[in-house]
mmCIF file of N, CA and C in Angstrom:
data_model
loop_
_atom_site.group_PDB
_atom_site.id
_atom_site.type_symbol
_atom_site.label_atom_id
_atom_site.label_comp_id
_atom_site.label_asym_id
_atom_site.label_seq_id
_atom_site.Cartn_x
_atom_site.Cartn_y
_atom_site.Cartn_z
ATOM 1 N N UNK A 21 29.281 -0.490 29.415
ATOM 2 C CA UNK A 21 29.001 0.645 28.586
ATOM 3 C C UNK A 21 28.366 1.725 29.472
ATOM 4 N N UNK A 22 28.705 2.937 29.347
ATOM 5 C CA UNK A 22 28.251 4.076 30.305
ATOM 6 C C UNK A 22 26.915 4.570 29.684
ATOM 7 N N UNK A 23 26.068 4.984 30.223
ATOM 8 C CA UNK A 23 24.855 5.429 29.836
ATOM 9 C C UNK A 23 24.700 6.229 29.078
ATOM 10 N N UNK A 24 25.688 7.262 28.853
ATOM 11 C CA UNK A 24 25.920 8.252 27.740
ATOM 12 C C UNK A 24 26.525 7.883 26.265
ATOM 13 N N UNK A 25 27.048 6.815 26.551
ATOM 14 C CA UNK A 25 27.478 5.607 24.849
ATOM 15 C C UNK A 25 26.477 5.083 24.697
ATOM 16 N N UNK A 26 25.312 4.467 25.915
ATOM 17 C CA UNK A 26 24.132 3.649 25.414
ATOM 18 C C UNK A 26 22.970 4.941 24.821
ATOM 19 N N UNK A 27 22.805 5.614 25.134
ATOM 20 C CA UNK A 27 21.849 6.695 24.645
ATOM 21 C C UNK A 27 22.264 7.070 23.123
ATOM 22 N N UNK A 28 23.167 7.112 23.231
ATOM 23 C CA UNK A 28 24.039 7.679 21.757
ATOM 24 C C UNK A 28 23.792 6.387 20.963
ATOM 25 N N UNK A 29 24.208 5.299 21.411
ATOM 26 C CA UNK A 29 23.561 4.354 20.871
ATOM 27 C C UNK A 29 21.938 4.075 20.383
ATOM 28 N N UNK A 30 21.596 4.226 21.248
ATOM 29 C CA UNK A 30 20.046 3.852 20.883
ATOM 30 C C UNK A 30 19.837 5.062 19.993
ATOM 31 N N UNK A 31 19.842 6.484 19.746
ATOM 32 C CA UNK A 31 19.578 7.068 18.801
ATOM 33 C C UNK A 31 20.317 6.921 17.684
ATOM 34 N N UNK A 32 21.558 6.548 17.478
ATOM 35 C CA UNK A 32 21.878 6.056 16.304
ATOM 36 C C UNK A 32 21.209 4.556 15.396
ATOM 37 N N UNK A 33 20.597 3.927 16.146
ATOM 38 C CA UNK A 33 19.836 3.011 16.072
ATOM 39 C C UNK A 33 18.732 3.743 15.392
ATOM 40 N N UNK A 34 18.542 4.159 16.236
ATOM 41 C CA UNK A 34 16.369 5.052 15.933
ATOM 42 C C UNK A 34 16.741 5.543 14.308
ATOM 43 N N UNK A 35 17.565 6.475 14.685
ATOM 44 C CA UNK A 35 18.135 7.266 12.572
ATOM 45 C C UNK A 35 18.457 5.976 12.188
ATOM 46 N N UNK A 36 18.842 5.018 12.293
ATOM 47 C CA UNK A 36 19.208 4.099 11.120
ATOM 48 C C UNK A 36 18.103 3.758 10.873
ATOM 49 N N UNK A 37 16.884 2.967 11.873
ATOM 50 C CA UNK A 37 15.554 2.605 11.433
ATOM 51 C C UNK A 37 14.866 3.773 10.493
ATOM 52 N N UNK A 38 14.993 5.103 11.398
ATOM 53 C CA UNK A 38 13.861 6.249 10.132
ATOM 54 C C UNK A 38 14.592 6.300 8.907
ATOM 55 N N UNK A 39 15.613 6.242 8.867
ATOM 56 C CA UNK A 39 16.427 6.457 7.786
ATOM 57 C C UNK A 39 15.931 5.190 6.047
ATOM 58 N N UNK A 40 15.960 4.289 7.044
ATOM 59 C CA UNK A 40 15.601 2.752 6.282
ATOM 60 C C UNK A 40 14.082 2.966 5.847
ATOM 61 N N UNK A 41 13.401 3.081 6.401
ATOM 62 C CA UNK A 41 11.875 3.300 6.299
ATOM 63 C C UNK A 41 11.534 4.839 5.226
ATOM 64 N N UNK A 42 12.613 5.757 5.714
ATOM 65 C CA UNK A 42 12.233 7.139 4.536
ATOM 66 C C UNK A 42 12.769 6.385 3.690
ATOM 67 N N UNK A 43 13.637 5.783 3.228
ATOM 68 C CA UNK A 43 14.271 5.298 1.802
ATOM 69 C C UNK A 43 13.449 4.247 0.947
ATOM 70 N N UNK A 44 12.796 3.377 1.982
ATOM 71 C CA UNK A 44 11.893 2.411 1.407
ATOM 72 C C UNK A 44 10.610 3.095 1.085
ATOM 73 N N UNK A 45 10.020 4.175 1.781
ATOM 74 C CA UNK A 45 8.945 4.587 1.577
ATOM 75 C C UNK A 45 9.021 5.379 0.348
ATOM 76 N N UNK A 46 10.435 6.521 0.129
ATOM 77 C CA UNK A 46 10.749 7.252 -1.061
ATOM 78 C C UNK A 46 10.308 5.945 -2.598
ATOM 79 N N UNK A 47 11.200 4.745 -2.232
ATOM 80 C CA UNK A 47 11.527 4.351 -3.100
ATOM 81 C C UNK A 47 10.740 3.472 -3.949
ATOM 82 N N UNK A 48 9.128 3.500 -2.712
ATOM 83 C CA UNK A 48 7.506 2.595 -3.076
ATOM 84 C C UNK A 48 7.489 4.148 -3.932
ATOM 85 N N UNK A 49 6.910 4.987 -3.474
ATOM 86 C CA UNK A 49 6.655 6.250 -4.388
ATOM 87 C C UNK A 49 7.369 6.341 -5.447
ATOM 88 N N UNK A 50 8.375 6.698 -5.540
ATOM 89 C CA UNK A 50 9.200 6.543 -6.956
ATOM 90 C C UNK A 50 8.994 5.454 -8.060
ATOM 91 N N UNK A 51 8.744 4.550 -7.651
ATOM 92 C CA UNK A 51 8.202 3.261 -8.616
ATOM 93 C C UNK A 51 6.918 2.691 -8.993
ATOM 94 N N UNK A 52 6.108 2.944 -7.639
ATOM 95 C CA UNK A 52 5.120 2.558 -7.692
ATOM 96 C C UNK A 52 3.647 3.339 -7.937
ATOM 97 N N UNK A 53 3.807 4.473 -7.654
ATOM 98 C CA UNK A 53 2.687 5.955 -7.075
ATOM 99 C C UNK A 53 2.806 6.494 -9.110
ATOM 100 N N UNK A 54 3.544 6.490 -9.746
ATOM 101 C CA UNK A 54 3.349 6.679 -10.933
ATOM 102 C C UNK A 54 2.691 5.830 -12.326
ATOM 103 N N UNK A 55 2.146 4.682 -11.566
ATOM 104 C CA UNK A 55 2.028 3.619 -12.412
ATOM 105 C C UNK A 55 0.157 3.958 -12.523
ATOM 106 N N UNK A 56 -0.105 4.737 -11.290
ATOM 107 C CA UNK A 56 -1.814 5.013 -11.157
ATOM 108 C C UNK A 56 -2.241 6.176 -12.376
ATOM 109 N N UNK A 57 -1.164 6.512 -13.229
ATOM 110 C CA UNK A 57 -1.865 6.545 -14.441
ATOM 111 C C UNK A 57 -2.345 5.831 -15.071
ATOM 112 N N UNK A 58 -2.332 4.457 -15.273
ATOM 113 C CA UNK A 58 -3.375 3.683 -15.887
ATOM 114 C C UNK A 58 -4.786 3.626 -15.458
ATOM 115 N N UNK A 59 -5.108 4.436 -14.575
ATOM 116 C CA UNK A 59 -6.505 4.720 -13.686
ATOM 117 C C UNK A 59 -7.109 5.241 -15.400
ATOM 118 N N UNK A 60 -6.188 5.841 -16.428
ATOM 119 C CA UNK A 60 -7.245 7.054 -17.417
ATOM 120 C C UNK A 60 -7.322 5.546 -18.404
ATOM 121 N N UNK A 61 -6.886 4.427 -18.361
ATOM 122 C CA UNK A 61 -7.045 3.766 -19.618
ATOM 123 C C UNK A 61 -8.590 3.457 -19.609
ATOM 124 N N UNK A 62 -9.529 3.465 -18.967
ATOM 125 C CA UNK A 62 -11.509 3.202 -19.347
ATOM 126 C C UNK A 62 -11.449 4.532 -19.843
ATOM 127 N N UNK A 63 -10.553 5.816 -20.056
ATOM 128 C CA UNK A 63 -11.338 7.210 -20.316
ATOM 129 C C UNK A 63 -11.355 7.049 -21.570
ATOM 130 N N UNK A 64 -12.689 7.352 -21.888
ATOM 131 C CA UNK A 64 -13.546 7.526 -23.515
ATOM 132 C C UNK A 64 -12.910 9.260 -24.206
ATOM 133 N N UNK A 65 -13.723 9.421 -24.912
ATOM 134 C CA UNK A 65 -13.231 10.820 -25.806
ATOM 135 C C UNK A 65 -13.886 11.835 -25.148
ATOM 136 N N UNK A 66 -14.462 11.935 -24.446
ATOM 137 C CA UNK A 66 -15.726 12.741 -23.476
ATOM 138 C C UNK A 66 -15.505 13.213 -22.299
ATOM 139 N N UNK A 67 -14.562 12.412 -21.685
ATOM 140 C CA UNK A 67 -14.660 12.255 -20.526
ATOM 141 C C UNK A 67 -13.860 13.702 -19.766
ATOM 142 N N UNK A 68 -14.576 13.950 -18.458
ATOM 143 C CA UNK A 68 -13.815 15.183 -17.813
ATOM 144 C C UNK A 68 -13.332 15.401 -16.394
ATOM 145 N N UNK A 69 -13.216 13.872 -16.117
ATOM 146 C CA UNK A 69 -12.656 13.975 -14.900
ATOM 147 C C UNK A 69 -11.044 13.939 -15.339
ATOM 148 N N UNK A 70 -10.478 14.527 -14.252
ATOM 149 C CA UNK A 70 -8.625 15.109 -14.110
ATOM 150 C C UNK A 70 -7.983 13.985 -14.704
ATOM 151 N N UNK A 71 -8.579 12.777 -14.071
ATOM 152 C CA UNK A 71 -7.046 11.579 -14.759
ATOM 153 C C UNK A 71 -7.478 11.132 -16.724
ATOM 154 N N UNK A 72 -8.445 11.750 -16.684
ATOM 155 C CA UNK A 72 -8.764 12.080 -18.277
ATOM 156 C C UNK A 72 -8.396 12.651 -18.879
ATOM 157 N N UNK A 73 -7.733 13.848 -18.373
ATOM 158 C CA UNK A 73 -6.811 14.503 -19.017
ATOM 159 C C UNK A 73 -5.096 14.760 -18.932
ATOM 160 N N UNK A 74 -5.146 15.479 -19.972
ATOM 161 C CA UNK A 74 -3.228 15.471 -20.000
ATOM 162 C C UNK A 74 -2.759 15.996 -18.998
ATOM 163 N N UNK A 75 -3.330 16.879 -18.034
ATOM 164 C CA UNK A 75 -2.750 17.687 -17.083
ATOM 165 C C UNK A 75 -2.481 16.563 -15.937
ATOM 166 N N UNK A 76 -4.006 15.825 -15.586
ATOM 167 C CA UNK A 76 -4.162 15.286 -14.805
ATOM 168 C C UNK A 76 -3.262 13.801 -14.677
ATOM 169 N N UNK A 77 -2.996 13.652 -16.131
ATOM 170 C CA UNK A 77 -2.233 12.395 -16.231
ATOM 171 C C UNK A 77 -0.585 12.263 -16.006
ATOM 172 N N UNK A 78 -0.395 13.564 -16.507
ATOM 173 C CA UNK A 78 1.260 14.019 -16.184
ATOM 174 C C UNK A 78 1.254 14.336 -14.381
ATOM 175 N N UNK A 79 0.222 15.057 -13.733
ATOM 176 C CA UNK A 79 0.212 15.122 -12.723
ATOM 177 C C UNK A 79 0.567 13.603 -11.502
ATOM 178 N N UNK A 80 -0.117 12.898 -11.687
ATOM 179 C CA UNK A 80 0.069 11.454 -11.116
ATOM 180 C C UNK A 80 0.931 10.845 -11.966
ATOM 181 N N UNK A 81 1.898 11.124 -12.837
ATOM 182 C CA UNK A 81 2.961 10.695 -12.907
ATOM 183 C C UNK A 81 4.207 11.538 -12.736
ATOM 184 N N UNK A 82 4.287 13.178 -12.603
ATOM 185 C CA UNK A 82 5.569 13.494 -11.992
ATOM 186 C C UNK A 82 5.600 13.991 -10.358
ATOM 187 N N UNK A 83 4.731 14.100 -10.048
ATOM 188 C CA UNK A 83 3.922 14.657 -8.589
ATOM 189 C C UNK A 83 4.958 13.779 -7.380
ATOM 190 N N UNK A 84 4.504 12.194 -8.185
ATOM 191 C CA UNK A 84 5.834 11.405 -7.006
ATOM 192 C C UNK A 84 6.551 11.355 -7.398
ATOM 193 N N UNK A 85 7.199 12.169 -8.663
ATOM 194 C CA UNK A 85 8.822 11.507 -9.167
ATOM 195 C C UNK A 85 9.495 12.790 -8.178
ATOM 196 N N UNK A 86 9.227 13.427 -8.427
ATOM 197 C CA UNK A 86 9.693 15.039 -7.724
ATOM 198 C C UNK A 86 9.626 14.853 -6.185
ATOM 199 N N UNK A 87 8.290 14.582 -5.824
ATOM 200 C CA UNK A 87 8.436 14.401 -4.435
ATOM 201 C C UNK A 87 9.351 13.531 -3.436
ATOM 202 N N UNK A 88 9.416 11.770 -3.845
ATOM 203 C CA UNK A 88 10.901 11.536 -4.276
ATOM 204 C C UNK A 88 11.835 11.951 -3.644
ATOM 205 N N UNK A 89 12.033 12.563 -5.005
ATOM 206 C CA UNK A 89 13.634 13.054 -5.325
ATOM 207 C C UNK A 89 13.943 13.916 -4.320
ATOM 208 N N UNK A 90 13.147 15.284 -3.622
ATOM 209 C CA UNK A 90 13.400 15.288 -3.128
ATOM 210 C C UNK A 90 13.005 15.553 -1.582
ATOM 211 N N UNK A 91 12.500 14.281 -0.808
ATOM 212 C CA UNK A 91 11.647 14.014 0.050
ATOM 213 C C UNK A 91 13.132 12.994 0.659
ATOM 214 N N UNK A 92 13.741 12.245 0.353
ATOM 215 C CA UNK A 92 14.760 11.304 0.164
ATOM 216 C C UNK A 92 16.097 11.812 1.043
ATOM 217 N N UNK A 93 16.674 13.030 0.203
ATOM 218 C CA UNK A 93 17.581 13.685 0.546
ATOM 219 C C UNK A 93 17.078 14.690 2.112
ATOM 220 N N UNK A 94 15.930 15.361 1.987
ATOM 221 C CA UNK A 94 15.812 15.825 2.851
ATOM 222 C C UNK A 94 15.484 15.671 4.416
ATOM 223 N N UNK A 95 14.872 14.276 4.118
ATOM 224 C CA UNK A 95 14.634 13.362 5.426
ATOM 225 C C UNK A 95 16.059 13.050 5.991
ATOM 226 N N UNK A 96 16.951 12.688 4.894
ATOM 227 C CA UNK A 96 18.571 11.706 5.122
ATOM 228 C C UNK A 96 19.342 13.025 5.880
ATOM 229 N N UNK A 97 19.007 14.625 5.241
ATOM 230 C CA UNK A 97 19.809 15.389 6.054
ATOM 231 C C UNK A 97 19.210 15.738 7.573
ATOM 232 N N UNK A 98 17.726 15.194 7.765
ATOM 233 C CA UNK A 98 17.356 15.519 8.710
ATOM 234 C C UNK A 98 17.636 14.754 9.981
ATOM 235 N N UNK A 99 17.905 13.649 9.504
ATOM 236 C CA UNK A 99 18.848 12.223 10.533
ATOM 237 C C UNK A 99 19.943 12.494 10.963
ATOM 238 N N UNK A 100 20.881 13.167 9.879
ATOM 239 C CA UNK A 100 22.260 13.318 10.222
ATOM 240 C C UNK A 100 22.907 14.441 10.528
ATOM 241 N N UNK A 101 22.123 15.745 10.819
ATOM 242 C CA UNK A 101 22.501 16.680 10.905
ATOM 243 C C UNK A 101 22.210 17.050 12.745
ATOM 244 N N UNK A 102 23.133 18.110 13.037
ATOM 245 C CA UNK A 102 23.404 17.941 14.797
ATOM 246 C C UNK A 102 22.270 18.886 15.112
ATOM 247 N N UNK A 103 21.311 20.398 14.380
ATOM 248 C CA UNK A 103 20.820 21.331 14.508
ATOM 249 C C UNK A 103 19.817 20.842 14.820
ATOM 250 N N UNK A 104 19.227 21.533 16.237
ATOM 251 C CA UNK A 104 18.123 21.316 16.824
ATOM 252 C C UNK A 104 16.968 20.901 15.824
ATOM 253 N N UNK A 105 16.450 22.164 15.190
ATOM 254 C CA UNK A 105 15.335 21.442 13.946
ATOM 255 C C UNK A 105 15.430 21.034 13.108
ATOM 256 N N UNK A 106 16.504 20.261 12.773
ATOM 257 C CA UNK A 106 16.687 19.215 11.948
ATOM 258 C C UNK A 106 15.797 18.157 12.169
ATOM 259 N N UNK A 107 15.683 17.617 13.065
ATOM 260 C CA UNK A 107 14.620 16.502 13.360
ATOM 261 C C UNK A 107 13.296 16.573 12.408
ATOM 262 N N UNK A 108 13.276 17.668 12.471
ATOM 263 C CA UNK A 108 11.579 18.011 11.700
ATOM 264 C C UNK A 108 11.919 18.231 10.163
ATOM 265 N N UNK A 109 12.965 17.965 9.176
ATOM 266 C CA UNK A 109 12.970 17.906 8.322
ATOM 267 C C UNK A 109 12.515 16.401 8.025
ATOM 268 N N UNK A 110 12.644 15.186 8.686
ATOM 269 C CA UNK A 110 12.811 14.044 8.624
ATOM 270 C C UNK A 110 11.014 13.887 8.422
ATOM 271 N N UNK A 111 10.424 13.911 9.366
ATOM 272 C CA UNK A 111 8.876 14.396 9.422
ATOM 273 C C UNK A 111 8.519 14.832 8.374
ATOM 274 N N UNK A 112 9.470 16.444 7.858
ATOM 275 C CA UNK A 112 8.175 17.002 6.885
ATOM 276 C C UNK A 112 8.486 16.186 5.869
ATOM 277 N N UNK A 113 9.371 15.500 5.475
ATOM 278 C CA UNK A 113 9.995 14.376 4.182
ATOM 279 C C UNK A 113 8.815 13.385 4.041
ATOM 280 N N UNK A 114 7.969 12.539 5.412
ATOM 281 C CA UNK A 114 7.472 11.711 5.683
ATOM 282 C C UNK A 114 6.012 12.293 5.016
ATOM 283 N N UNK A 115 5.928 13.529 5.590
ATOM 284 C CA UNK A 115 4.513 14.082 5.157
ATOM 285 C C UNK A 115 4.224 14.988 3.961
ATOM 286 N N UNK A 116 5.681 14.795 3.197
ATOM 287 C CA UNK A 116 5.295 15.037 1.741
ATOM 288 C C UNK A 116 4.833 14.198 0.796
ATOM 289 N N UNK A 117 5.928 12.978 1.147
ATOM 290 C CA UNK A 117 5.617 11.417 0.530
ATOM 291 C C UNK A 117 4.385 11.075 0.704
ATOM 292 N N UNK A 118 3.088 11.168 2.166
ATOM 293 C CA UNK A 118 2.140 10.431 2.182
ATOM 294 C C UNK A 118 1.176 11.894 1.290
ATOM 295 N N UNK A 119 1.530 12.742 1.334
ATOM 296 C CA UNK A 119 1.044 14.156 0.583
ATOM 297 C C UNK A 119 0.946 13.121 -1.614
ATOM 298 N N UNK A 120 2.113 13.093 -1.669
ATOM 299 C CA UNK A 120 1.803 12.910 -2.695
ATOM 300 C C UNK A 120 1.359 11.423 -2.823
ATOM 301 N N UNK A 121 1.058 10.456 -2.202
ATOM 302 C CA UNK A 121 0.318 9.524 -2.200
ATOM 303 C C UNK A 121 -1.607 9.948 -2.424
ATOM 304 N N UNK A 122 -1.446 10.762 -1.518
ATOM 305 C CA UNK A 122 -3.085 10.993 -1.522
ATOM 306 C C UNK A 122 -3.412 12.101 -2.744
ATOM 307 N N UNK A 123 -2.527 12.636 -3.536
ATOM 308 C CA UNK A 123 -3.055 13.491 -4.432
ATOM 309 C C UNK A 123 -3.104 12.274 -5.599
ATOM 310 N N UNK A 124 -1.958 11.473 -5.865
ATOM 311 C CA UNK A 124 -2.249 9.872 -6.690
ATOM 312 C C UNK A 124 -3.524 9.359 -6.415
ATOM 313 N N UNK A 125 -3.953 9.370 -5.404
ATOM 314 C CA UNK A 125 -5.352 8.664 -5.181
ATOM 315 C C UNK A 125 -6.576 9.828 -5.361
ATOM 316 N N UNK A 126 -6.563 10.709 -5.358
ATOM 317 C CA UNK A 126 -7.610 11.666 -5.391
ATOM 318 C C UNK A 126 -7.771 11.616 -7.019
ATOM 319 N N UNK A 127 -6.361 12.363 -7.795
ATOM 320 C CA UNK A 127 -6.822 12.396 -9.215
ATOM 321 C C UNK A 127 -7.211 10.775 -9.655
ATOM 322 N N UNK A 128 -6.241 9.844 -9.697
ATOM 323 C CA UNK A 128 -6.936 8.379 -10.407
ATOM 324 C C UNK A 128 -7.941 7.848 -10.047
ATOM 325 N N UNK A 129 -8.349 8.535 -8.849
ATOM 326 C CA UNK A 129 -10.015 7.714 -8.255
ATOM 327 C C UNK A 129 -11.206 8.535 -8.818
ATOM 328 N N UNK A 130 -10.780 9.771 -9.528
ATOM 329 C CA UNK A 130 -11.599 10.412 -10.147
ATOM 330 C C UNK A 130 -12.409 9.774 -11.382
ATOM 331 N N UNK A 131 -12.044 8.755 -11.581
ATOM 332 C CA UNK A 131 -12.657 7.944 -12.448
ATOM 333 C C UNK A 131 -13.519 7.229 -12.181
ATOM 334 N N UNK A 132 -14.910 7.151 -12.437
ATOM 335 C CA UNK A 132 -15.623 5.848 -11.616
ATOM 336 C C UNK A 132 -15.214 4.237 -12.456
#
């Protein structure tokens, strides 16, 4: 194999791994990152922290459906596309997903 098929190789390798890992990571968020609305089930009639309320509760549940949706596609075009900064779509996909992870944990931890 000539060194220029093995290089081509090994980066088709590398996108198949990021590729596998954005899809699994999309697909923990999509299922799992919406379920931390049950953080509001101790909230009493009083209460005023964010996951106490309706805003806050719809928030940690569409925040990762959206992000997701489309965090998924945009990473997948960032693998397969030939344009120099494409690469960095793949990234910002990565750092939306852990984006809306930590806003899930900020509002539901608002609860003591």
């Amino acid at each position: 194999m000539t060194a220029a098929r093995y290089d081509n190789a090994a980066a088709n390798c590398l996108k198949a791994i990021g590729g596998l890992v954005l899809w699994l990571f999309a697909g923990a968020t999509f299922l799992f990152a919406p379920l931390a609305v049950m953080a509001s089930d101790p909230c009493g009639q009083g209460d005023t922290q964010l996951i106490c309320t309706t805003t806050g509760q719809q928030l940690v549940a569409y925040v990762p459906l959206g992000t997701a949706l489309l965090a998924a596609p945009l990473g997948t075009w960032g693998l397969a596309s030939r344009r120099e900064l494409a690469r960095y779509a793949w990234v910002l996909a990565m750092v939306m997903l852990m984006a809306a992870w930590m806003v899930v944990d900020a509002i539901a931890g608002s609860h003591p």
